[in-house]
GROMACS .gro file of N, CA and C in nm:
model
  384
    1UNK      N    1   2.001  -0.623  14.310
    1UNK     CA    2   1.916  -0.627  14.427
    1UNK      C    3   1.872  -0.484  14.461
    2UNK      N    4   1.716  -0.474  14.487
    2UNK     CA    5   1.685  -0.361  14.481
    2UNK      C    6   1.680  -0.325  14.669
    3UNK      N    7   1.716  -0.236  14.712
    3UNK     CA    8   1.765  -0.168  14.879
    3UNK      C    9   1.648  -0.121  14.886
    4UNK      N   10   1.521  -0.201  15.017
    4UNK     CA   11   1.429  -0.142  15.061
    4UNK      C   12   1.459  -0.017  15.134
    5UNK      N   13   1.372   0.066  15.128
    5UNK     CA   14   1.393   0.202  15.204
    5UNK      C   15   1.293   0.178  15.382
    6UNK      N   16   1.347   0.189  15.469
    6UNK     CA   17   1.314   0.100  15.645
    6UNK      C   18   1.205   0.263  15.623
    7UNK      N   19   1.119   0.207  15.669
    7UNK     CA   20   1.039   0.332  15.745
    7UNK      C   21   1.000   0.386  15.795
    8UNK      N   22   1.150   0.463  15.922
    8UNK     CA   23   1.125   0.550  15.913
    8UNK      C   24   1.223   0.666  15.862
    9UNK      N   25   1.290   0.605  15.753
    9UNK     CA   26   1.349   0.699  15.667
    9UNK      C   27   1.287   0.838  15.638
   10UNK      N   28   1.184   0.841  15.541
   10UNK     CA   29   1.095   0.972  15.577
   10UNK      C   30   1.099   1.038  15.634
   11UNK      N   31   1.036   1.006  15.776
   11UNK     CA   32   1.080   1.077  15.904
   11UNK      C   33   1.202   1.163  15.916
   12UNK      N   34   1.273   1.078  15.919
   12UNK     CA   35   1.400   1.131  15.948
   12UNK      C   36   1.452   1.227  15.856
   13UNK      N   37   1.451   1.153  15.772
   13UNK     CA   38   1.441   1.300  15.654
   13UNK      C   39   1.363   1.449  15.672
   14UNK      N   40   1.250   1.436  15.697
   14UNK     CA   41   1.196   1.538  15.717
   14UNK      C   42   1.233   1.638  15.834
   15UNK      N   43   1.288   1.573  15.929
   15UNK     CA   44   1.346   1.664  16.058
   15UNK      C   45   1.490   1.674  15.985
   16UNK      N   46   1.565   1.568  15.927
   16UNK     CA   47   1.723   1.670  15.900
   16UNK      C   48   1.665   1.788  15.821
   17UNK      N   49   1.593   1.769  15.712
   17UNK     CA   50   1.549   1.889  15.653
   17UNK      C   51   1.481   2.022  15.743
   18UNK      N   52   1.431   1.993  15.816
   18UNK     CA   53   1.381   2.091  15.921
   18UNK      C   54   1.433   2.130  16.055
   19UNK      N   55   1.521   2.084  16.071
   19UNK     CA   56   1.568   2.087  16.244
   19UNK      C   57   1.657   2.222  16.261
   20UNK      N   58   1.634   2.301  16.338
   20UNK     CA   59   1.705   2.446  16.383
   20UNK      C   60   1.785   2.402  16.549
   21UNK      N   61   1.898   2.461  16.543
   21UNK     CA   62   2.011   2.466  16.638
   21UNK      C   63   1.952   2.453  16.750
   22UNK      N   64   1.845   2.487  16.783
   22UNK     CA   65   1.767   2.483  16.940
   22UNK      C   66   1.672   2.357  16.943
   23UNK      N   67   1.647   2.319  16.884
   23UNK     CA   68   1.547   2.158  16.888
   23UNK      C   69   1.630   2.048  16.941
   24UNK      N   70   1.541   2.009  17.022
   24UNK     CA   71   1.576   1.856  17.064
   24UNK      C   72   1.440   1.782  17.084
   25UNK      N   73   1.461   1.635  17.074
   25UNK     CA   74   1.399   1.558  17.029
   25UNK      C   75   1.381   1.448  17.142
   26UNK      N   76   1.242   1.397  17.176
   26UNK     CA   77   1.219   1.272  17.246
   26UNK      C   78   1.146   1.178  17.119
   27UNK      N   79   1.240   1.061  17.119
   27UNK     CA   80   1.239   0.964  17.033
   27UNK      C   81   1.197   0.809  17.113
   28UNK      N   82   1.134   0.751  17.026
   28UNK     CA   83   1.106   0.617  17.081
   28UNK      C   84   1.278   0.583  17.071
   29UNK      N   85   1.359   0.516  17.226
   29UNK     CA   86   1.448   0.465  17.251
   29UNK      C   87   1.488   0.391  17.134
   30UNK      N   88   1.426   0.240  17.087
   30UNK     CA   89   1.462   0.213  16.960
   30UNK      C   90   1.505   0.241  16.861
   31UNK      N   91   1.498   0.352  16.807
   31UNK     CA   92   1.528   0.457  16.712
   31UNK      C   93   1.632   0.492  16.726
   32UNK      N   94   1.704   0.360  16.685
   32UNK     CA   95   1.904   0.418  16.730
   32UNK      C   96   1.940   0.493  16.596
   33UNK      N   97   1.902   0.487  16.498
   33UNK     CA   98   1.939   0.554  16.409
   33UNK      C   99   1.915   0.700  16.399
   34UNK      N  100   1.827   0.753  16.432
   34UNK     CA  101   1.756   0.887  16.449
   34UNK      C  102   1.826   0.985  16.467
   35UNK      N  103   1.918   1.002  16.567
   35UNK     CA  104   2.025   1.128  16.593
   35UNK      C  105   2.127   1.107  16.485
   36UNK      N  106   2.184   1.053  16.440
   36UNK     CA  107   2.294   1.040  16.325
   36UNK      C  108   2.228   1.057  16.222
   37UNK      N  109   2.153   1.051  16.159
   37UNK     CA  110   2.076   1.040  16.069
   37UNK      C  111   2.006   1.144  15.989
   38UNK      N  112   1.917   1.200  16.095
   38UNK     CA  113   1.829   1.314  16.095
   38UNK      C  114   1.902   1.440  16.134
   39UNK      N  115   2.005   1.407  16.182
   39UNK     CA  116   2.113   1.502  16.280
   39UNK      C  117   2.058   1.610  16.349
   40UNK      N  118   1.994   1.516  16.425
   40UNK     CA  119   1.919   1.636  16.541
   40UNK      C  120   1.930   1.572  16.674
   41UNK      N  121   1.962   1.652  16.793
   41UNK     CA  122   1.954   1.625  16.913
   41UNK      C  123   1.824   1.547  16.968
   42UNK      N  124   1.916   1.471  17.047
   42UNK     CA  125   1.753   1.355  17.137
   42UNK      C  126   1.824   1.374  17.255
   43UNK      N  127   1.679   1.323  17.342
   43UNK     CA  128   1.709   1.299  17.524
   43UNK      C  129   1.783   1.228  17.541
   44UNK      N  130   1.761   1.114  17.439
   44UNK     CA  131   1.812   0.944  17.473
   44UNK      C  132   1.734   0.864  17.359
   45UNK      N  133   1.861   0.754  17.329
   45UNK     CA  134   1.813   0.664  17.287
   45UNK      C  135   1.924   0.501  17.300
   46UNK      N  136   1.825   0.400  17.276
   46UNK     CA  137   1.942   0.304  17.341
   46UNK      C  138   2.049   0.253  17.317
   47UNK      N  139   2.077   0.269  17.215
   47UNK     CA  140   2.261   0.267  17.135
   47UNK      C  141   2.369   0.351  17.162
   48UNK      N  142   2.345   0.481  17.194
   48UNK     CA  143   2.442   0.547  17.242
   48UNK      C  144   2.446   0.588  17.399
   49UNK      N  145   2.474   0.477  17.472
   49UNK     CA  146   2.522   0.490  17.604
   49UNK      C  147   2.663   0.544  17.682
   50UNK      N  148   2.666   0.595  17.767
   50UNK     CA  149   2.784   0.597  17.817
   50UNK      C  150   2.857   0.567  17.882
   51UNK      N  151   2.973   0.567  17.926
   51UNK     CA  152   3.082   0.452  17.974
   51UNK      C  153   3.094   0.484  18.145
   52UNK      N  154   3.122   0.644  18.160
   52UNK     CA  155   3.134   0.660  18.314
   52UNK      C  156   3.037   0.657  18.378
   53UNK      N  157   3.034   0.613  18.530
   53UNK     CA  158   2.919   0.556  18.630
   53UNK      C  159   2.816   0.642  18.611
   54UNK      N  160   2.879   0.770  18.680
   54UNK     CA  161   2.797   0.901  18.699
   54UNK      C  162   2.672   0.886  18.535
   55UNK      N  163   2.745   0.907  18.440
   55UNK     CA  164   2.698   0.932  18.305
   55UNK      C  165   2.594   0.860  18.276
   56UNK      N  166   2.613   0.720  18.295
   56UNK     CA  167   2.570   0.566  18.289
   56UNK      C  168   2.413   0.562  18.385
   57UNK      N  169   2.417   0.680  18.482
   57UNK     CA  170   2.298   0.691  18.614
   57UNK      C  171   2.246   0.801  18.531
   58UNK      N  172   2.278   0.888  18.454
   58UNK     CA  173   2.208   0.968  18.443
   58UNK      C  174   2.142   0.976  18.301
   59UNK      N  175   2.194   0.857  18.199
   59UNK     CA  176   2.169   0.775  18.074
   59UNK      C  177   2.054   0.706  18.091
   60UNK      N  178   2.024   0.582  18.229
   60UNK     CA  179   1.897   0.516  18.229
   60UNK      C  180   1.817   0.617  18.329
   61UNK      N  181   1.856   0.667  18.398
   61UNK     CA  182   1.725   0.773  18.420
   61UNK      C  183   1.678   0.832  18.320
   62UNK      N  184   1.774   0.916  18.214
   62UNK     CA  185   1.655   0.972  18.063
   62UNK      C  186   1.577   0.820  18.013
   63UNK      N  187   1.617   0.703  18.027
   63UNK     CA  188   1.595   0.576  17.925
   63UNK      C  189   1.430   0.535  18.013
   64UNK      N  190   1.403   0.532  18.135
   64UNK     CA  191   1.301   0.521  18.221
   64UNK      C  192   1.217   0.625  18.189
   65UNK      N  193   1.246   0.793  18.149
   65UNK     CA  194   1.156   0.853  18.202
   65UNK      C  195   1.108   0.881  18.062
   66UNK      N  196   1.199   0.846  17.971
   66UNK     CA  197   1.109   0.807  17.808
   66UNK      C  198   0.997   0.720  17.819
   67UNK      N  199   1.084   0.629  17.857
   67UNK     CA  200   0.960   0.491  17.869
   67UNK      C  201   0.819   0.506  17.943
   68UNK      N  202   0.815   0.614  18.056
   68UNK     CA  203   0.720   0.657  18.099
   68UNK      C  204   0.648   0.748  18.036
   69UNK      N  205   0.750   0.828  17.966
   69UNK     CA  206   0.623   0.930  17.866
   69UNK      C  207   0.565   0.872  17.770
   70UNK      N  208   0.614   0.768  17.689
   70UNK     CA  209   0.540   0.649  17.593
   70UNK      C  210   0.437   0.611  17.633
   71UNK      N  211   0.476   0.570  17.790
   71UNK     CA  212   0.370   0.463  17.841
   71UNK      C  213   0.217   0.510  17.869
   72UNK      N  214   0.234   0.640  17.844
   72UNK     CA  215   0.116   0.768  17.919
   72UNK      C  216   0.061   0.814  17.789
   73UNK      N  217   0.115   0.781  17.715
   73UNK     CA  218   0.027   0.834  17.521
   73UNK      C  219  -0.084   0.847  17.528
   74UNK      N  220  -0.145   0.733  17.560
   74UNK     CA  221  -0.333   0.775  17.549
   74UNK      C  222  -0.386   0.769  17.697
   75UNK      N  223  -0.330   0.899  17.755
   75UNK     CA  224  -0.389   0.899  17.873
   75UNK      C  225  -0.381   1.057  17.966
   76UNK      N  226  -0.422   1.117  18.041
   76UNK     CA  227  -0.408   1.234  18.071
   76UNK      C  228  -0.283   1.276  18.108
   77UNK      N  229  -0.228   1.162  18.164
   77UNK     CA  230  -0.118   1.163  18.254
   77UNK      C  231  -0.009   1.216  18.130
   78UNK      N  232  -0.019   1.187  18.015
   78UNK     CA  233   0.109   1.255  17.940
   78UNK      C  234   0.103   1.439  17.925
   79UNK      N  235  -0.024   1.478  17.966
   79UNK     CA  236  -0.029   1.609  17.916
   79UNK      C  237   0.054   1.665  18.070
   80UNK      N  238   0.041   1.615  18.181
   80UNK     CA  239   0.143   1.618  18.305
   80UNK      C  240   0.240   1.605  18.295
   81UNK      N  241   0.334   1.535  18.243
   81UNK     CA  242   0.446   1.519  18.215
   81UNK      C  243   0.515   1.612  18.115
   82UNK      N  244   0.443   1.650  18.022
   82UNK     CA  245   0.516   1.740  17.903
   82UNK      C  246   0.581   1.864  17.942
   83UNK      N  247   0.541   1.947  18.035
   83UNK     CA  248   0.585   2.046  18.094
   83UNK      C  249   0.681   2.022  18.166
   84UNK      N  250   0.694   1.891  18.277
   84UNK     CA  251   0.775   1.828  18.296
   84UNK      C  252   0.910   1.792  18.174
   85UNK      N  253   0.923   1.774  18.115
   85UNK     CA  254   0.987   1.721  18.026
   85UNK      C  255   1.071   1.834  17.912
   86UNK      N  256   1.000   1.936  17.931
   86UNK     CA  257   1.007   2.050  17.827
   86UNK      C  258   1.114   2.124  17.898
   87UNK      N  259   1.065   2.160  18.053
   87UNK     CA  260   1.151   2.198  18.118
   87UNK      C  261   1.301   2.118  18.179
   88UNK      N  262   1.232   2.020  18.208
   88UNK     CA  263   1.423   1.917  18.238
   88UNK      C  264   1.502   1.916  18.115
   89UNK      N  265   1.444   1.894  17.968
   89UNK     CA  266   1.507   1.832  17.882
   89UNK      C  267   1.504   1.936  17.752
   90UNK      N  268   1.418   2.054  17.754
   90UNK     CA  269   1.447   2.162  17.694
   90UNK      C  270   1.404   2.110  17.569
   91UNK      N  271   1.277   2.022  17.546
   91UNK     CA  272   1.195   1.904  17.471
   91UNK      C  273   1.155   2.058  17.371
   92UNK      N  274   1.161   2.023  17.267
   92UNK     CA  275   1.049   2.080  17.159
   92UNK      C  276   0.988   2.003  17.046
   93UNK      N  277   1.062   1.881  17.046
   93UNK     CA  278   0.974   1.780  16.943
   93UNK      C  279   0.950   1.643  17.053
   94UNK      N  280   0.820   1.598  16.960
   94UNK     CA  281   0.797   1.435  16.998
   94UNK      C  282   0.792   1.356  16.896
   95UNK      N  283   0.870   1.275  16.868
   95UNK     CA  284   0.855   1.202  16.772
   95UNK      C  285   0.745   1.002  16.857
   96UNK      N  286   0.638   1.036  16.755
   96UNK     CA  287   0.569   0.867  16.799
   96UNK      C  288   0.542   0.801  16.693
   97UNK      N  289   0.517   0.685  16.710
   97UNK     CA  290   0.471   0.545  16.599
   97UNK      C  291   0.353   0.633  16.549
   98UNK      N  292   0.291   0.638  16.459
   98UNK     CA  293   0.165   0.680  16.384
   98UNK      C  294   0.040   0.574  16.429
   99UNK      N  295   0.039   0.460  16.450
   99UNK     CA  296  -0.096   0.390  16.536
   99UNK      C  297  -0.135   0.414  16.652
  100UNK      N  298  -0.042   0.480  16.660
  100UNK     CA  299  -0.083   0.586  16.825
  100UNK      C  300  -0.165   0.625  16.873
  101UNK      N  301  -0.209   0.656  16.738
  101UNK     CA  302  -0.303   0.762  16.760
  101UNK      C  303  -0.284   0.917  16.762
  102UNK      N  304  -0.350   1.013  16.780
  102UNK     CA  305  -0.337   1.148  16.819
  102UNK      C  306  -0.303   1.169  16.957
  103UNK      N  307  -0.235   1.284  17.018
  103UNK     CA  308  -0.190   1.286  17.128
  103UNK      C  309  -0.318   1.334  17.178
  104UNK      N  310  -0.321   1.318  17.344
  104UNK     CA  311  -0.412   1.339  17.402
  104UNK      C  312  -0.420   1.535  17.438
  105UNK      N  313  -0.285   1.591  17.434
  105UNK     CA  314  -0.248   1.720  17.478
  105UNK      C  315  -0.271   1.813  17.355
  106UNK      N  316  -0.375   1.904  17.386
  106UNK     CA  317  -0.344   2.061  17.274
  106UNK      C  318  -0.223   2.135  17.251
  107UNK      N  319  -0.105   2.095  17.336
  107UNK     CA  320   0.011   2.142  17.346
  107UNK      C  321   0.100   2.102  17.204
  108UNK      N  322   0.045   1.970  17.199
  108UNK     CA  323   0.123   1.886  17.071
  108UNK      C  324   0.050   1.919  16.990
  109UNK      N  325   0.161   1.958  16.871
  109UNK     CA  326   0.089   1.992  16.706
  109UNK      C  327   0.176   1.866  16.660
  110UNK      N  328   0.078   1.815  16.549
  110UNK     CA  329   0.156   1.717  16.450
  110UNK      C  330   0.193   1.812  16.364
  111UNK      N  331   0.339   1.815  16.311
  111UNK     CA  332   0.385   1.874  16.212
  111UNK      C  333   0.454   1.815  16.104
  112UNK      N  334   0.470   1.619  16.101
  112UNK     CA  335   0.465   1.564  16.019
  112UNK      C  336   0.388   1.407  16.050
  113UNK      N  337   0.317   1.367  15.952
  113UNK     CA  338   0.284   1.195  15.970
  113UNK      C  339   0.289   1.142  15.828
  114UNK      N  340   0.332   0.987  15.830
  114UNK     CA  341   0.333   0.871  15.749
  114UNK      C  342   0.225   0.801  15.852
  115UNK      N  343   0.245   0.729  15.695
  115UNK     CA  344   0.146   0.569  15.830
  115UNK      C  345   0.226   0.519  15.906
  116UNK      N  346   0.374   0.526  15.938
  116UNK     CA  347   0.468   0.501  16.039
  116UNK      C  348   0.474   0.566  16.200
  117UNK      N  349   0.522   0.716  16.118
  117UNK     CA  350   0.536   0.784  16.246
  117UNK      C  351   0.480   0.884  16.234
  118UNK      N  352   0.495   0.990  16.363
  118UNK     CA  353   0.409   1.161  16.346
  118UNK      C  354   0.513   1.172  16.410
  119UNK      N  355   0.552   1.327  16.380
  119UNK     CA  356   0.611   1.422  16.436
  119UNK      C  357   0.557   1.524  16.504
  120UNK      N  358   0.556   1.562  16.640
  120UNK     CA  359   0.501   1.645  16.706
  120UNK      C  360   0.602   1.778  16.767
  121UNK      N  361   0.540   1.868  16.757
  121UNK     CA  362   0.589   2.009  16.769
  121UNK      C  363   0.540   2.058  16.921
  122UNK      N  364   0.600   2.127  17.007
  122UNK     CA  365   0.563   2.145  17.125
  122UNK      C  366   0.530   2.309  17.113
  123UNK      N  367   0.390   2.306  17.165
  123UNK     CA  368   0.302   2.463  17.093
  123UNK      C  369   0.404   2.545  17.225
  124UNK      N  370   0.422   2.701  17.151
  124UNK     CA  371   0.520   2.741  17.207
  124UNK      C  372   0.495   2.812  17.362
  125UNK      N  373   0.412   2.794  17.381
  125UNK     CA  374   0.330   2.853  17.514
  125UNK      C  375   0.408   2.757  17.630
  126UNK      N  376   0.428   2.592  17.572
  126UNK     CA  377   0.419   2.545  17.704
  126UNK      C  378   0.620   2.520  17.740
  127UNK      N  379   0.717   2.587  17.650
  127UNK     CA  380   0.813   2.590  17.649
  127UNK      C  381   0.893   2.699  17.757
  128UNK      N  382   0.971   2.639  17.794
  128UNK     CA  383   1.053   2.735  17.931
  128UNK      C  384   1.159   2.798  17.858
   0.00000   0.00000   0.00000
């Protein structure tokens, strides 16, 4: 039996191969595999939750305010948020689905795509 390769293997590959000690990563939540994998830091994603209250409040607040930067992809409102985000979460990659489209922000460089996903680089101007 021949073992399909899921895709976004690639991906992931390409950031373990590239990822430096200071990067962290906003990942589509789904993407439970991504931090183990690629072995690079994320905001959040939905498999690795945590157990204490405090932790647990401050787990679905990153899980909401992903979901809001997704939700803003093709729209101005994400180029508002990124600075936002760069600064709370010390963001230097975006990882999105590739039918996405292009981001709406000059801030984001694609620095990898499949027909799956793109990898986006946060231009270094807008980093705290």
């Amino acid at each position: 039996q021949i073992l399909r390769q899921s895709p976004d293997t690639s991906m992931m590959e390409f950031v373990r191969s590239n990822v430096r000690e200071t990067d962290v990563y906003l990942i589509p939540p789904s993407l439970e595999r991504f931090r183990l994998y690629a072995q690079a830091p994320v905001i959040v994603d939905f498999k690795t939750h945590p157990y204490k209250d405090t932790e647990v409040i401050e787990w679905y607040d990153r899980l909401q305010n992903t979901y809001r930067f997704y939700a803003a992809w093709n729209t101005p409102t994400l180029c508002e948020l990124l600075p936002e985000f760069t600064a709370k979460y010390s963001l230097s990659h975006v990882v999105q689905s590739s039918p996405q489209g292009p981001s709406p922000c000059k801030n984001l460089v694609p620095i990898y795509q499949d027909q799956y996903y793109t990898v986006f680089s946060i231009h270094s101007t807008l980093k705290q």
